[in-house]
XYZ file of C-alpha atoms in Angstrom:
116
model
C 55.225 17.413 -66.645
C 58.688 16.184 -65.934
C 59.911 14.889 -69.270
C 56.847 12.869 -70.286
C 55.690 12.029 -66.763
C 52.824 14.048 -65.230
C 53.726 15.422 -61.808
C 50.566 17.435 -61.179
C 47.110 17.565 -62.761
C 44.816 20.571 -62.590
C 41.074 20.083 -62.915
C 39.672 22.555 -65.402
C 36.463 23.576 -67.138
C 36.394 24.970 -70.651
C 33.745 26.603 -72.741
C 30.154 25.540 -73.130
C 29.221 23.974 -76.457
C 27.014 25.580 -79.089
C 26.283 23.733 -82.328
C 28.835 21.053 -81.319
C 31.634 23.628 -80.946
C 33.202 24.808 -77.714
C 33.355 28.509 -76.835
C 37.032 27.876 -75.985
C 39.244 28.330 -79.054
C 41.607 25.489 -79.892
C 45.163 25.935 -81.076
C 48.578 27.036 -79.873
C 48.862 30.269 -77.919
C 51.287 31.942 -75.512
C 50.786 33.458 -72.068
C 50.332 37.225 -72.450
C 51.141 40.148 -70.138
C 47.618 40.661 -68.777
C 47.182 39.089 -65.331
C 45.867 40.014 -61.927
C 44.406 39.032 -58.574
C 40.712 39.348 -59.488
C 38.185 40.828 -61.877
C 34.456 41.371 -62.153
C 32.434 41.309 -65.389
C 29.297 43.418 -64.913
C 27.778 42.171 -68.169
C 27.959 38.537 -66.964
C 27.347 39.441 -63.295
C 30.283 37.294 -62.186
C 33.968 37.571 -61.520
C 36.929 35.371 -60.677
C 40.136 35.252 -58.702
C 43.622 35.194 -60.255
C 43.666 35.478 -64.006
C 46.206 35.151 -66.801
C 45.541 35.979 -70.454
C 46.411 33.480 -73.173
C 44.528 34.928 -76.188
C 43.351 38.340 -77.364
C 44.934 40.266 -74.465
C 42.389 39.836 -71.706
C 39.572 38.157 -73.613
C 40.559 34.506 -73.096
C 41.923 33.770 -69.651
C 42.912 31.100 -67.228
C 41.056 32.083 -64.044
C 39.437 30.628 -60.948
C 35.944 29.246 -60.755
C 33.437 32.113 -60.966
C 32.644 34.362 -58.044
C 29.332 36.075 -57.301
C 28.906 39.855 -57.004
C 29.691 39.614 -53.268
C 32.992 37.840 -54.018
C 31.961 34.385 -52.820
C 32.506 31.329 -55.022
C 29.575 30.191 -57.139
C 29.144 26.656 -55.788
C 26.963 25.686 -58.761
C 29.722 26.620 -61.200
C 32.506 25.243 -58.990
C 30.876 21.790 -59.115
C 31.492 21.714 -62.892
C 35.271 21.883 -62.412
C 36.827 18.946 -64.226
C 33.413 17.436 -64.957
C 31.538 19.512 -67.504
C 31.940 22.601 -69.691
C 30.561 25.857 -68.451
C 32.624 28.917 -69.315
C 32.113 31.560 -71.980
C 35.472 30.548 -73.471
C 37.981 30.929 -70.659
C 39.636 28.033 -68.849
C 38.452 27.780 -65.242
C 40.667 26.372 -62.504
C 40.499 25.995 -58.744
C 41.486 29.104 -56.784
C 44.848 27.603 -55.661
C 45.671 26.476 -59.217
C 44.703 29.825 -60.759
C 46.816 31.618 -58.139
C 49.800 29.395 -58.922
C 49.422 30.069 -62.653
C 49.082 33.847 -62.160
C 52.093 34.090 -59.843
C 54.406 31.512 -61.431
C 54.007 31.020 -65.175
C 55.974 33.560 -67.232
C 54.829 35.561 -70.246
C 55.540 33.629 -73.425
C 54.837 30.167 -71.991
C 53.303 27.973 -74.690
C 49.648 26.955 -74.239
C 48.061 24.234 -76.378
C 44.262 23.916 -76.271
C 42.909 20.705 -77.783
C 39.341 19.557 -78.339
C 39.255 16.051 -76.900
């Protein structure tokens, strides 16, 4: 945003819904210290590129669309970006947008998650 004018929009995907409630917590948070170039979650059998924590120090992240065990993008999950929920609670972004966030946005930046 520049004042109240949007200058760039990122497509994103939030948490899947269970009992009419998203897995992504709503509220006001702040970017935390935890960030990196990639991760892999063996329990979920998927990973992601470029991540930044915004809640619970590494539990809730901004990160790229999911990657498979071999590191390639999950096309099925990537097609949800900006269209439908799908995460376990994190906010998914495109790889370029997640890289920008991880390399640009400082610790302490305010994050507001709303349920629209």
